[in-house]
């Protein structure tokens, strides 16, 4: 990836724009592989793809997803507006456009509607490691009309566990909580400003328990109440024992009961279908106000300092048009965040910079037709290849392939009985026919591997 | 696709934004299939993928690709600029950003560099049928340093013919010309304002030969010169006979000779490797000033009124940094244009609105675990599926599948010896195991078919 530097408008000197990462071809192959895994897994789970336009009316963007007004990129024609008075901005996530899409097409969609969406989004914030101003997200959501069955909240982590198991990123853990647990718990110990309390407890990772305790007391809690809040946030179990651990704190409230029951259902499903991948973590809050039930975060084991790379939750009203309310549950993979870190730190690399597995060599300029025919025959059987750009001596043609990481060079008419193909890694050259030669599956496409394990 | 209507800022009433099309899930499946075919074919031909950021400095966008200043969407933070004084705009094609990418990364790329790029672009023009303000293009280019071997100009139509042969759009024809032919020809008959002459002749399709002739005379040509220009533009052959046809007009010029030789090489290659798909058409000019040699347009047979759906050409200087010049040749598929027309007219449709081939039915709420396990087993073997959202009666569950076009409903434990699966199109229900059942290949993914043939 390019190193962030200030933008330049000079035509002969070109420098990257900070926060707008671009990949070199071999890095892009890594990105494509991750995106392919995401799409394939989402589709295996029966999610339908949609794409929304890059822009939304600014009024729709403002006030959604919290305090984002300063982060929106406005869009307008350089020569003036389009005459319809609309003010547009680039979307800063995929949830706001999806909510609008559901309202706009509610009569044409089948509910419950399972959709995935893999697109870029834009935020005008200060770029830093793993945080970009242009970035790709991959979202799934299930949305229904009026009521959403709670089992969808248990389904989300199974899909995400399936995706991350296919990534070359090693171990990961999906942390789940239910907003009703802290909500009910805080009410049960006599706290009334739930939002402030949540917000303070959410700082645990950053400032530690002592400071959180002090901030809670500053906000009006007794030190005993603050202690209970911290005790709740410390509970983290892979099984259903979190329920007893909460009960031991001696707090009761009907909303707390609801939350515990709901989280237990999610963890129970995960124990059966994604064992070891999901943990009940009562510290997880998620900042966004529209989450009302289950909330999710995901960490890569050993890379906890990267923060959550996949987050989401349940919301009672994704959208509402006055007549109907559309509750939903969704989760979003921060693709650019994961890849920026993996690629930036050189943790995942591709075996070559081109999809081509084979370079078809050129004996002389007169025989280009023959080489083009060989290439066509290979492609017809799904083998990506290109013809050498010039009839340089074979050593130079081999180096052309080598530099790009292509494993094979094909020599039309090189053998006594026809063509030959050379594995340029081993140097082995054998007779072969373009109509029958089989490339090892591992060579057919570039391999993408974790390099530090 | 949504009908274009003016934008609305009301939250309870949502209307589309004109020129920013969005697809329903089944339409999106058609789009995905076309994009998959494009990507797969580009990769078989050894093109590497890149993506560039959505924005470029406005200075870089202005003055490239002709008179586009009025069409650029500016981008700036709503709260003010980013402090570095840069003015940004959304890119209006993929060529300008690619040229910048080549300059920026020239030290890290291997030349000749074969890249493909499939991305959205934005233009602020008045939307009309098949013309959008947000649209997807799919480009291939080969760029080299200093010199570009001419055989790449012959390669482009082979790649495009391969792509279009895999589209369910019926017959198509790639029209090729070489800018040097009219250039040299016009000079050979004594015309000096080549650009104006080209621009007038380019209007042939719109206004007809009589008006073009009159305009040429108005611009200073004699009626004999005008007649020759029209005679040249009328030449169109699938083989090399266009050379003799031009010679018969009795005009000679060294630039004309170069152009004829170059176009003959392209047509000769096409006759061998894409017979019947490529035609020498001396009427093709392409408006963009940076084309210097071969130019391409593509028409779908029977839909000639749609205009060219895939165009490009050779340019001597895609980019230049003072030290090096980067000549190239490229071609761009107007994906949104093709799909907007095909989908808008209902000419191509998908067999279902979800990737799921199977709905796993739910006997009762208690057996959800069993159904989830069946779904996991099917997915492990690449069969996309989902579990029924609720344990409604089976008739209702079948209708859920039917409405989305899923071909199969799976009934866990329905038979004497285990599960059964029903093809809901035929009604046939047979015993099956999730560990071994094979879905017919045609049912595994949604089918995308031309509906009028």
Short mmCIF file of N, CA and C in Angstrom, two decimals, chain B residues 298-451:
data_model
loop_
_atom_site.label_atom_id
_atom_site.label_comp_id
_atom_site.label_asym_id
_atom_site.label_seq_id
_atom_site.Cartn_x
_atom_site.Cartn_y
_atom_site.Cartn_z
N UNK B 298 -18.14 -1.22 -30.25
CA UNK B 298 -18.80 -2.52 -30.24
C UNK B 298 -20.29 -2.34 -30.26
N UNK B 299 -20.94 -3.07 -31.15
CA UNK B 299 -22.40 -2.99 -31.19
C UNK B 299 -23.02 -4.36 -30.96
N UNK B 300 -24.17 -4.37 -30.33
CA UNK B 300 -24.93 -5.60 -30.20
C UNK B 300 -25.85 -5.67 -31.41
N UNK B 301 -25.78 -6.79 -32.14
CA UNK B 301 -26.53 -6.92 -33.39
C UNK B 301 -28.02 -6.90 -33.08
N UNK B 302 -28.75 -6.08 -33.79
CA UNK B 302 -30.18 -5.92 -33.54
C UNK B 302 -30.46 -4.79 -32.56
N UNK B 303 -29.40 -4.31 -31.88
CA UNK B 303 -29.57 -3.21 -30.93
C UNK B 303 -28.62 -2.08 -31.29
N UNK B 304 -28.44 -1.87 -32.60
CA UNK B 304 -27.48 -0.85 -33.05
C UNK B 304 -27.84 0.54 -32.55
N UNK B 305 -29.15 0.75 -32.27
CA UNK B 305 -29.55 2.07 -31.79
C UNK B 305 -29.06 2.34 -30.36
N UNK B 306 -28.56 1.29 -29.69
CA UNK B 306 -27.97 1.53 -28.37
C UNK B 306 -26.61 2.21 -28.48
N UNK B 307 -26.05 2.25 -29.69
CA UNK B 307 -24.71 2.82 -29.86
C UNK B 307 -23.64 1.83 -29.40
N UNK B 308 -22.43 2.34 -29.24
CA UNK B 308 -21.33 1.47 -28.85
C UNK B 308 -21.40 1.16 -27.36
N UNK B 309 -21.28 -0.12 -27.03
CA UNK B 309 -21.33 -0.54 -25.63
C UNK B 309 -19.94 -0.91 -25.10
N UNK B 310 -18.93 -0.75 -25.94
CA UNK B 310 -17.57 -1.09 -25.54
C UNK B 310 -16.62 -0.41 -26.53
N UNK B 311 -15.82 0.53 -26.05
CA UNK B 311 -15.03 1.38 -26.94
C UNK B 311 -13.65 1.60 -26.37
N UNK B 312 -12.74 2.00 -27.26
CA UNK B 312 -11.39 2.30 -26.78
C UNK B 312 -10.46 2.58 -27.93
N UNK B 313 -9.18 2.47 -27.65
CA UNK B 313 -8.21 2.74 -28.69
C UNK B 313 -6.79 2.79 -28.17
N UNK B 314 -5.91 3.14 -29.08
CA UNK B 314 -4.49 3.23 -28.79
C UNK B 314 -4.10 4.68 -28.57
N UNK B 315 -3.29 4.97 -27.57
CA UNK B 315 -2.83 6.33 -27.32
C UNK B 315 -1.31 6.29 -27.16
N UNK B 316 -0.64 7.26 -27.77
CA UNK B 316 0.82 7.27 -27.70
C UNK B 316 1.31 7.68 -26.33
N UNK B 317 0.51 8.46 -25.61
CA UNK B 317 0.94 8.90 -24.29
C UNK B 317 -0.22 8.87 -23.32
N UNK B 318 -0.40 7.70 -22.67
CA UNK B 318 -1.39 7.63 -21.60
C UNK B 318 -0.94 8.57 -20.50
N UNK B 319 0.35 8.51 -20.22
CA UNK B 319 0.90 9.32 -19.15
C UNK B 319 2.32 9.68 -19.53
N UNK B 320 2.83 10.71 -18.86
CA UNK B 320 4.19 11.17 -19.13
C UNK B 320 4.66 11.91 -17.90
N UNK B 321 5.86 11.60 -17.45
CA UNK B 321 6.34 12.28 -16.24
C UNK B 321 7.60 13.10 -16.51
N UNK B 322 7.78 13.46 -17.80
CA UNK B 322 8.95 14.27 -18.11
C UNK B 322 10.13 13.38 -18.50
N UNK B 323 10.36 12.34 -17.72
CA UNK B 323 11.45 11.41 -18.05
C UNK B 323 10.97 10.34 -19.01
N UNK B 324 9.82 9.74 -18.69
CA UNK B 324 9.29 8.64 -19.50
C UNK B 324 7.91 8.95 -20.04
N UNK B 325 7.63 8.33 -21.20
CA UNK B 325 6.29 8.38 -21.75
C UNK B 325 5.73 6.96 -21.69
N UNK B 326 4.43 6.87 -21.41
CA UNK B 326 3.79 5.56 -21.27
C UNK B 326 2.70 5.40 -22.33
N UNK B 327 3.02 4.80 -23.48
CA UNK B 327 1.99 4.57 -24.49
C UNK B 327 1.15 3.35 -24.09
N UNK B 328 -0.07 3.29 -24.60
CA UNK B 328 -0.92 2.18 -24.22
C UNK B 328 -2.05 1.95 -25.20
N UNK B 329 -2.78 0.88 -24.96
CA UNK B 329 -3.99 0.62 -25.72
C UNK B 329 -5.00 0.04 -24.74
N UNK B 330 -6.25 0.47 -24.86
CA UNK B 330 -7.24 0.03 -23.88
C UNK B 330 -8.64 0.04 -24.45
N UNK B 331 -9.51 -0.62 -23.74
CA UNK B 331 -10.90 -0.71 -24.18
C UNK B 331 -11.78 -0.83 -22.93
N UNK B 332 -12.97 -0.26 -23.00
CA UNK B 332 -13.81 -0.11 -21.82
C UNK B 332 -15.22 -0.61 -22.11
N UNK B 333 -15.69 -1.53 -21.28
CA UNK B 333 -17.05 -2.04 -21.43
C UNK B 333 -17.99 -1.17 -20.59
N UNK B 334 -19.01 -0.65 -21.23
CA UNK B 334 -20.01 0.17 -20.52
C UNK B 334 -21.03 -0.73 -19.84
N UNK B 335 -20.64 -1.25 -18.68
CA UNK B 335 -21.45 -2.28 -18.01
C UNK B 335 -22.84 -1.75 -17.67
N UNK B 336 -22.90 -0.55 -17.08
CA UNK B 336 -24.21 -0.01 -16.68
C UNK B 336 -25.08 0.26 -17.90
N UNK B 337 -24.44 0.69 -18.98
CA UNK B 337 -25.18 0.97 -20.21
C UNK B 337 -25.83 -0.32 -20.72
N UNK B 338 -25.03 -1.39 -20.83
CA UNK B 338 -25.54 -2.68 -21.32
C UNK B 338 -26.64 -3.20 -20.39
N UNK B 339 -26.36 -3.19 -19.09
CA UNK B 339 -27.31 -3.78 -18.14
C UNK B 339 -28.56 -2.92 -17.99
N UNK B 340 -28.38 -1.60 -18.02
CA UNK B 340 -29.53 -0.72 -17.90
C UNK B 340 -30.53 -1.02 -19.01
N UNK B 341 -30.01 -1.26 -20.21
CA UNK B 341 -30.90 -1.55 -21.33
C UNK B 341 -31.45 -2.97 -21.25
N UNK B 342 -30.57 -3.95 -21.00
CA UNK B 342 -31.02 -5.35 -20.95
C UNK B 342 -32.03 -5.58 -19.82
N UNK B 343 -31.70 -5.05 -18.64
CA UNK B 343 -32.58 -5.27 -17.49
C UNK B 343 -33.81 -4.38 -17.61
N UNK B 344 -33.57 -3.12 -18.01
CA UNK B 344 -34.70 -2.19 -18.14
C UNK B 344 -35.75 -2.68 -19.11
N UNK B 345 -35.32 -3.33 -20.20
CA UNK B 345 -36.27 -3.85 -21.18
C UNK B 345 -36.67 -5.29 -20.89
N UNK B 346 -36.20 -5.82 -19.77
CA UNK B 346 -36.57 -7.18 -19.39
C UNK B 346 -36.00 -8.24 -20.31
N UNK B 347 -34.90 -7.94 -21.00
CA UNK B 347 -34.34 -8.88 -21.96
C UNK B 347 -33.52 -9.99 -21.30
N UNK B 348 -32.99 -9.73 -20.11
CA UNK B 348 -32.22 -10.74 -19.39
C UNK B 348 -32.74 -10.79 -17.97
N UNK B 349 -33.02 -12.00 -17.49
CA UNK B 349 -33.54 -12.13 -16.12
C UNK B 349 -32.84 -13.27 -15.39
N UNK B 350 -32.93 -13.22 -14.07
CA UNK B 350 -32.36 -14.28 -13.22
C UNK B 350 -33.49 -15.18 -12.75
N UNK B 351 -33.14 -16.44 -12.51
CA UNK B 351 -34.16 -17.43 -12.14
C UNK B 351 -34.62 -17.28 -10.70
N UNK B 352 -33.86 -16.56 -9.88
CA UNK B 352 -34.32 -16.35 -8.51
C UNK B 352 -33.73 -15.08 -7.93
N UNK B 353 -34.19 -14.69 -6.75
CA UNK B 353 -33.77 -13.42 -6.15
C UNK B 353 -32.79 -13.65 -5.01
N UNK B 354 -32.35 -14.87 -4.82
CA UNK B 354 -31.44 -15.23 -3.73
C UNK B 354 -30.42 -16.23 -4.26
N UNK B 355 -29.21 -16.23 -3.69
CA UNK B 355 -28.27 -17.27 -4.10
C UNK B 355 -28.67 -18.65 -3.58
N UNK B 356 -29.56 -18.71 -2.58
CA UNK B 356 -29.90 -19.99 -1.96
C UNK B 356 -30.62 -20.92 -2.93
N UNK B 357 -30.13 -22.16 -3.02
CA UNK B 357 -30.77 -23.17 -3.86
C UNK B 357 -31.77 -23.99 -3.05
N UNK B 358 -31.59 -23.99 -1.74
CA UNK B 358 -32.38 -24.86 -0.87
C UNK B 358 -32.90 -24.07 0.33
N UNK B 359 -34.19 -24.30 0.65
CA UNK B 359 -34.70 -23.84 1.93
C UNK B 359 -34.79 -25.07 2.83
N UNK B 360 -34.11 -25.05 3.97
CA UNK B 360 -34.21 -26.15 4.92
C UNK B 360 -35.40 -25.87 5.82
N UNK B 361 -36.39 -26.72 5.72
CA UNK B 361 -37.64 -26.48 6.45
C UNK B 361 -37.45 -26.71 7.94
N UNK B 362 -38.41 -26.21 8.69
CA UNK B 362 -38.35 -26.27 10.15
C UNK B 362 -39.60 -27.03 10.61
N UNK B 363 -39.39 -28.21 11.24
CA UNK B 363 -40.52 -29.03 11.71
C UNK B 363 -41.24 -28.31 12.85
N UNK B 364 -40.45 -27.85 13.83
CA UNK B 364 -41.00 -27.09 14.95
C UNK B 364 -39.84 -26.28 15.53
N UNK B 365 -40.16 -25.35 16.42
CA UNK B 365 -39.11 -24.47 16.94
C UNK B 365 -38.02 -25.25 17.67
N UNK B 366 -38.40 -26.38 18.28
CA UNK B 366 -37.43 -27.15 19.05
C UNK B 366 -36.38 -27.82 18.16
N UNK B 367 -36.72 -28.03 16.89
CA UNK B 367 -35.79 -28.76 16.02
C UNK B 367 -34.93 -27.82 15.17
N UNK B 368 -34.89 -26.55 15.53
CA UNK B 368 -34.09 -25.60 14.73
C UNK B 368 -32.63 -26.05 14.64
N UNK B 369 -32.09 -26.56 15.76
CA UNK B 369 -30.70 -27.04 15.76
C UNK B 369 -30.45 -28.08 14.66
N UNK B 370 -31.41 -28.97 14.50
CA UNK B 370 -31.28 -30.03 13.49
C UNK B 370 -31.25 -29.41 12.09
N UNK B 371 -32.13 -28.43 11.85
CA UNK B 371 -32.18 -27.79 10.53
C UNK B 371 -30.91 -26.97 10.27
N UNK B 372 -30.40 -26.32 11.30
CA UNK B 372 -29.17 -25.54 11.15
C UNK B 372 -28.01 -26.48 10.80
N UNK B 373 -27.99 -27.68 11.41
CA UNK B 373 -26.93 -28.64 11.12
C UNK B 373 -27.02 -29.14 9.68
N UNK B 374 -28.24 -29.39 9.20
CA UNK B 374 -28.42 -29.78 7.79
C UNK B 374 -27.87 -28.68 6.87
N UNK B 375 -28.23 -27.43 7.17
CA UNK B 375 -27.77 -26.30 6.35
C UNK B 375 -26.25 -26.24 6.34
N UNK B 376 -25.62 -26.43 7.49
CA UNK B 376 -24.15 -26.38 7.56
C UNK B 376 -23.53 -27.49 6.70
N UNK B 377 -24.15 -28.67 6.73
CA UNK B 377 -23.62 -29.79 5.94
C UNK B 377 -23.75 -29.49 4.44
N UNK B 378 -24.87 -28.92 4.04
CA UNK B 378 -25.05 -28.57 2.62
C UNK B 378 -24.03 -27.50 2.21
N UNK B 379 -23.84 -26.48 3.04
CA UNK B 379 -22.90 -25.40 2.72
C UNK B 379 -21.47 -25.92 2.62
N UNK B 380 -21.14 -26.89 3.48
CA UNK B 380 -19.77 -27.43 3.45
C UNK B 380 -19.48 -28.06 2.09
N UNK B 381 -20.55 -28.43 1.37
CA UNK B 381 -20.36 -28.99 0.04
C UNK B 381 -20.75 -27.98 -1.05
N UNK B 382 -20.77 -26.72 -0.69
CA UNK B 382 -20.95 -25.66 -1.69
C UNK B 382 -22.38 -25.40 -2.12
N UNK B 383 -23.34 -25.90 -1.34
CA UNK B 383 -24.75 -25.69 -1.70
C UNK B 383 -25.32 -24.55 -0.84
N UNK B 384 -25.66 -23.44 -1.49
CA UNK B 384 -26.18 -22.28 -0.78
C UNK B 384 -27.58 -22.57 -0.28
N UNK B 385 -27.83 -22.23 0.98
CA UNK B 385 -29.15 -22.54 1.53
C UNK B 385 -29.44 -21.64 2.73
N UNK B 386 -30.69 -21.63 3.15
CA UNK B 386 -31.05 -20.96 4.38
C UNK B 386 -32.08 -21.80 5.11
N UNK B 387 -32.19 -21.56 6.40
CA UNK B 387 -33.17 -22.27 7.22
C UNK B 387 -34.45 -21.44 7.26
N UNK B 388 -35.58 -22.09 7.19
CA UNK B 388 -36.86 -21.38 7.20
C UNK B 388 -36.94 -20.46 8.41
N UNK B 389 -37.50 -19.26 8.23
CA UNK B 389 -37.50 -18.29 9.33
C UNK B 389 -38.40 -18.71 10.49
N UNK B 390 -39.42 -19.49 10.21
CA UNK B 390 -40.28 -19.90 11.32
C UNK B 390 -40.90 -21.26 11.02
N UNK B 391 -41.35 -21.93 12.09
CA UNK B 391 -41.94 -23.26 11.94
C UNK B 391 -43.41 -23.14 11.55
N UNK B 392 -43.64 -22.39 10.48
CA UNK B 392 -45.01 -22.31 9.96
C UNK B 392 -45.36 -23.66 9.33
N UNK B 393 -46.63 -23.83 8.93
CA UNK B 393 -46.93 -25.11 8.28
C UNK B 393 -46.16 -25.19 6.97
N UNK B 394 -45.91 -26.45 6.54
CA UNK B 394 -45.00 -26.67 5.43
C UNK B 394 -45.43 -25.95 4.16
N UNK B 395 -46.73 -25.87 3.94
CA UNK B 395 -47.23 -25.18 2.75
C UNK B 395 -46.74 -23.74 2.71
N UNK B 396 -46.71 -23.11 3.86
CA UNK B 396 -46.27 -21.72 3.95
C UNK B 396 -44.75 -21.63 3.74
N UNK B 397 -44.04 -22.63 4.27
CA UNK B 397 -42.59 -22.65 4.09
C UNK B 397 -42.23 -22.84 2.61
N UNK B 398 -42.99 -23.71 1.95
CA UNK B 398 -42.74 -23.94 0.51
C UNK B 398 -43.01 -22.66 -0.27
N UNK B 399 -44.07 -21.96 0.11
CA UNK B 399 -44.35 -20.70 -0.60
C UNK B 399 -43.24 -19.67 -0.38
N UNK B 400 -42.63 -19.69 0.81
CA UNK B 400 -41.49 -18.80 1.10
C UNK B 400 -40.37 -19.05 0.08
N UNK B 401 -40.10 -20.34 -0.18
CA UNK B 401 -39.06 -20.71 -1.15
C UNK B 401 -39.48 -20.31 -2.56
N UNK B 402 -40.73 -20.62 -2.87
CA UNK B 402 -41.28 -20.36 -4.20
C UNK B 402 -41.20 -18.89 -4.59
N UNK B 403 -41.58 -18.04 -3.64
CA UNK B 403 -41.62 -16.60 -3.90
C UNK B 403 -40.23 -16.08 -4.27
N UNK B 404 -39.19 -16.69 -3.72
CA UNK B 404 -37.81 -16.27 -3.99
C UNK B 404 -37.17 -17.05 -5.13
N UNK B 405 -37.90 -18.02 -5.68
CA UNK B 405 -37.37 -18.79 -6.81
C UNK B 405 -36.43 -19.92 -6.41
N UNK B 406 -36.33 -20.26 -5.12
CA UNK B 406 -35.48 -21.39 -4.71
C UNK B 406 -36.08 -22.69 -5.24
N UNK B 407 -35.26 -23.54 -5.86
CA UNK B 407 -35.83 -24.75 -6.45
C UNK B 407 -36.15 -25.88 -5.46
N UNK B 408 -35.49 -25.92 -4.28
CA UNK B 408 -35.65 -27.08 -3.39
C UNK B 408 -36.05 -26.70 -1.97
N UNK B 409 -36.87 -27.56 -1.35
CA UNK B 409 -37.12 -27.46 0.09
C UNK B 409 -36.71 -28.79 0.72
N UNK B 410 -35.94 -28.69 1.79
CA UNK B 410 -35.38 -29.86 2.47
C UNK B 410 -36.18 -30.11 3.75
N UNK B 411 -36.59 -31.37 3.95
CA UNK B 411 -37.36 -31.69 5.15
C UNK B 411 -36.56 -32.64 6.04
N UNK B 412 -35.94 -32.10 7.09
CA UNK B 412 -35.16 -32.96 7.99
C UNK B 412 -36.07 -33.99 8.68
N UNK B 413 -35.64 -35.24 8.62
CA UNK B 413 -36.37 -36.31 9.33
C UNK B 413 -37.75 -36.59 8.81
N UNK B 414 -38.01 -36.21 7.56
CA UNK B 414 -39.37 -36.36 7.03
C UNK B 414 -39.64 -37.78 6.56
N UNK B 415 -38.58 -38.50 6.18
CA UNK B 415 -38.78 -39.85 5.64
C UNK B 415 -38.58 -40.91 6.70
N UNK B 416 -38.81 -42.15 6.30
CA UNK B 416 -38.66 -43.25 7.26
C UNK B 416 -37.20 -43.43 7.63
N UNK B 417 -36.31 -43.22 6.65
CA UNK B 417 -34.89 -43.48 6.91
C UNK B 417 -34.09 -42.19 7.07
N UNK B 418 -34.77 -41.04 7.16
CA UNK B 418 -34.02 -39.80 7.34
C UNK B 418 -34.67 -38.63 6.62
N UNK B 419 -33.83 -37.74 6.04
CA UNK B 419 -34.34 -36.52 5.42
C UNK B 419 -34.94 -36.78 4.03
N UNK B 420 -35.73 -35.81 3.59
CA UNK B 420 -36.22 -35.84 2.21
C UNK B 420 -36.07 -34.45 1.61
N UNK B 421 -35.92 -34.39 0.27
CA UNK B 421 -35.83 -33.11 -0.40
C UNK B 421 -36.85 -33.05 -1.53
N UNK B 422 -37.53 -31.90 -1.63
CA UNK B 422 -38.58 -31.74 -2.65
C UNK B 422 -38.13 -30.72 -3.69
N UNK B 423 -38.22 -31.12 -4.95
CA UNK B 423 -38.08 -30.16 -6.05
C UNK B 423 -39.44 -29.48 -6.18
N UNK B 424 -39.53 -28.23 -5.75
CA UNK B 424 -40.87 -27.63 -5.67
C UNK B 424 -41.40 -27.22 -7.04
N UNK B 425 -40.58 -27.34 -8.08
CA UNK B 425 -41.09 -27.09 -9.43
C UNK B 425 -41.88 -28.28 -9.94
N UNK B 426 -41.33 -29.50 -9.72
CA UNK B 426 -42.00 -30.71 -10.19
C UNK B 426 -42.88 -31.32 -9.10
N UNK B 427 -42.59 -30.97 -7.85
CA UNK B 427 -43.32 -31.58 -6.74
C UNK B 427 -42.71 -32.89 -6.28
N UNK B 428 -41.71 -33.37 -6.99
CA UNK B 428 -41.11 -34.66 -6.65
C UNK B 428 -40.33 -34.56 -5.33
N UNK B 429 -40.60 -35.48 -4.41
CA UNK B 429 -39.91 -35.49 -3.11
C UNK B 429 -39.21 -36.84 -2.92
N UNK B 430 -37.90 -36.79 -2.65
CA UNK B 430 -37.12 -38.04 -2.56
C UNK B 430 -36.26 -38.05 -1.29
N UNK B 431 -35.89 -39.26 -0.81
CA UNK B 431 -34.97 -39.35 0.33
C UNK B 431 -33.62 -38.76 -0.04
N UNK B 432 -32.93 -38.13 0.92
CA UNK B 432 -31.65 -37.50 0.63
C UNK B 432 -30.86 -37.33 1.92
N UNK B 433 -29.54 -37.32 1.79
CA UNK B 433 -28.69 -37.03 2.93
C UNK B 433 -27.90 -35.76 2.65
N UNK B 434 -27.82 -34.88 3.66
CA UNK B 434 -27.12 -33.60 3.48
C UNK B 434 -25.64 -33.81 3.22
N UNK B 435 -25.13 -35.00 3.54
CA UNK B 435 -23.71 -35.27 3.32
C UNK B 435 -23.40 -35.79 1.92
N UNK B 436 -24.46 -36.11 1.13
CA UNK B 436 -24.17 -36.69 -0.18
C UNK B 436 -25.06 -36.18 -1.30
N UNK B 437 -26.17 -35.52 -0.98
CA UNK B 437 -27.10 -35.06 -2.03
C UNK B 437 -26.40 -34.10 -2.98
N UNK B 438 -26.63 -34.31 -4.26
CA UNK B 438 -26.01 -33.43 -5.26
C UNK B 438 -27.09 -32.65 -5.98
N UNK B 439 -26.99 -31.32 -5.95
CA UNK B 439 -27.93 -30.49 -6.70
C UNK B 439 -27.45 -30.44 -8.15
N UNK B 440 -28.38 -30.55 -9.10
CA UNK B 440 -27.97 -30.37 -10.50
C UNK B 440 -27.22 -29.04 -10.65
N UNK B 441 -26.13 -29.06 -11.45
CA UNK B 441 -25.30 -27.87 -11.60
C UNK B 441 -26.12 -26.64 -11.97
N UNK B 442 -27.15 -26.83 -12.80
CA UNK B 442 -27.95 -25.69 -13.26
C UNK B 442 -28.76 -25.07 -12.13
N UNK B 443 -28.95 -25.82 -11.04
CA UNK B 443 -29.74 -25.29 -9.92
C UNK B 443 -28.86 -24.70 -8.82
N UNK B 444 -27.56 -25.00 -8.87
CA UNK B 444 -26.66 -24.61 -7.79
C UNK B 444 -26.60 -23.10 -7.66
N UNK B 445 -26.50 -22.41 -8.79
CA UNK B 445 -26.52 -20.96 -8.79
C UNK B 445 -27.73 -20.49 -9.58
N UNK B 446 -28.20 -19.28 -9.35
CA UNK B 446 -29.30 -18.77 -10.17
C UNK B 446 -28.88 -18.78 -11.65
N UNK B 447 -29.79 -19.10 -12.54
CA UNK B 447 -29.47 -18.99 -13.95
C UNK B 447 -29.86 -17.61 -14.46
N UNK B 448 -29.06 -17.11 -15.38
CA UNK B 448 -29.29 -15.78 -15.96
C UNK B 448 -29.46 -15.98 -17.45
N UNK B 449 -30.64 -15.66 -17.96
CA UNK B 449 -30.92 -15.98 -19.36
C UNK B 449 -31.54 -14.83 -20.11
N UNK B 450 -31.27 -14.83 -21.40
CA UNK B 450 -31.91 -13.91 -22.31
C UNK B 450 -33.33 -14.40 -22.50
N UNK B 451 -34.32 -13.52 -22.35
CA UNK B 451 -35.70 -13.97 -22.30
C UNK B 451 -36.43 -13.84 -23.64
#
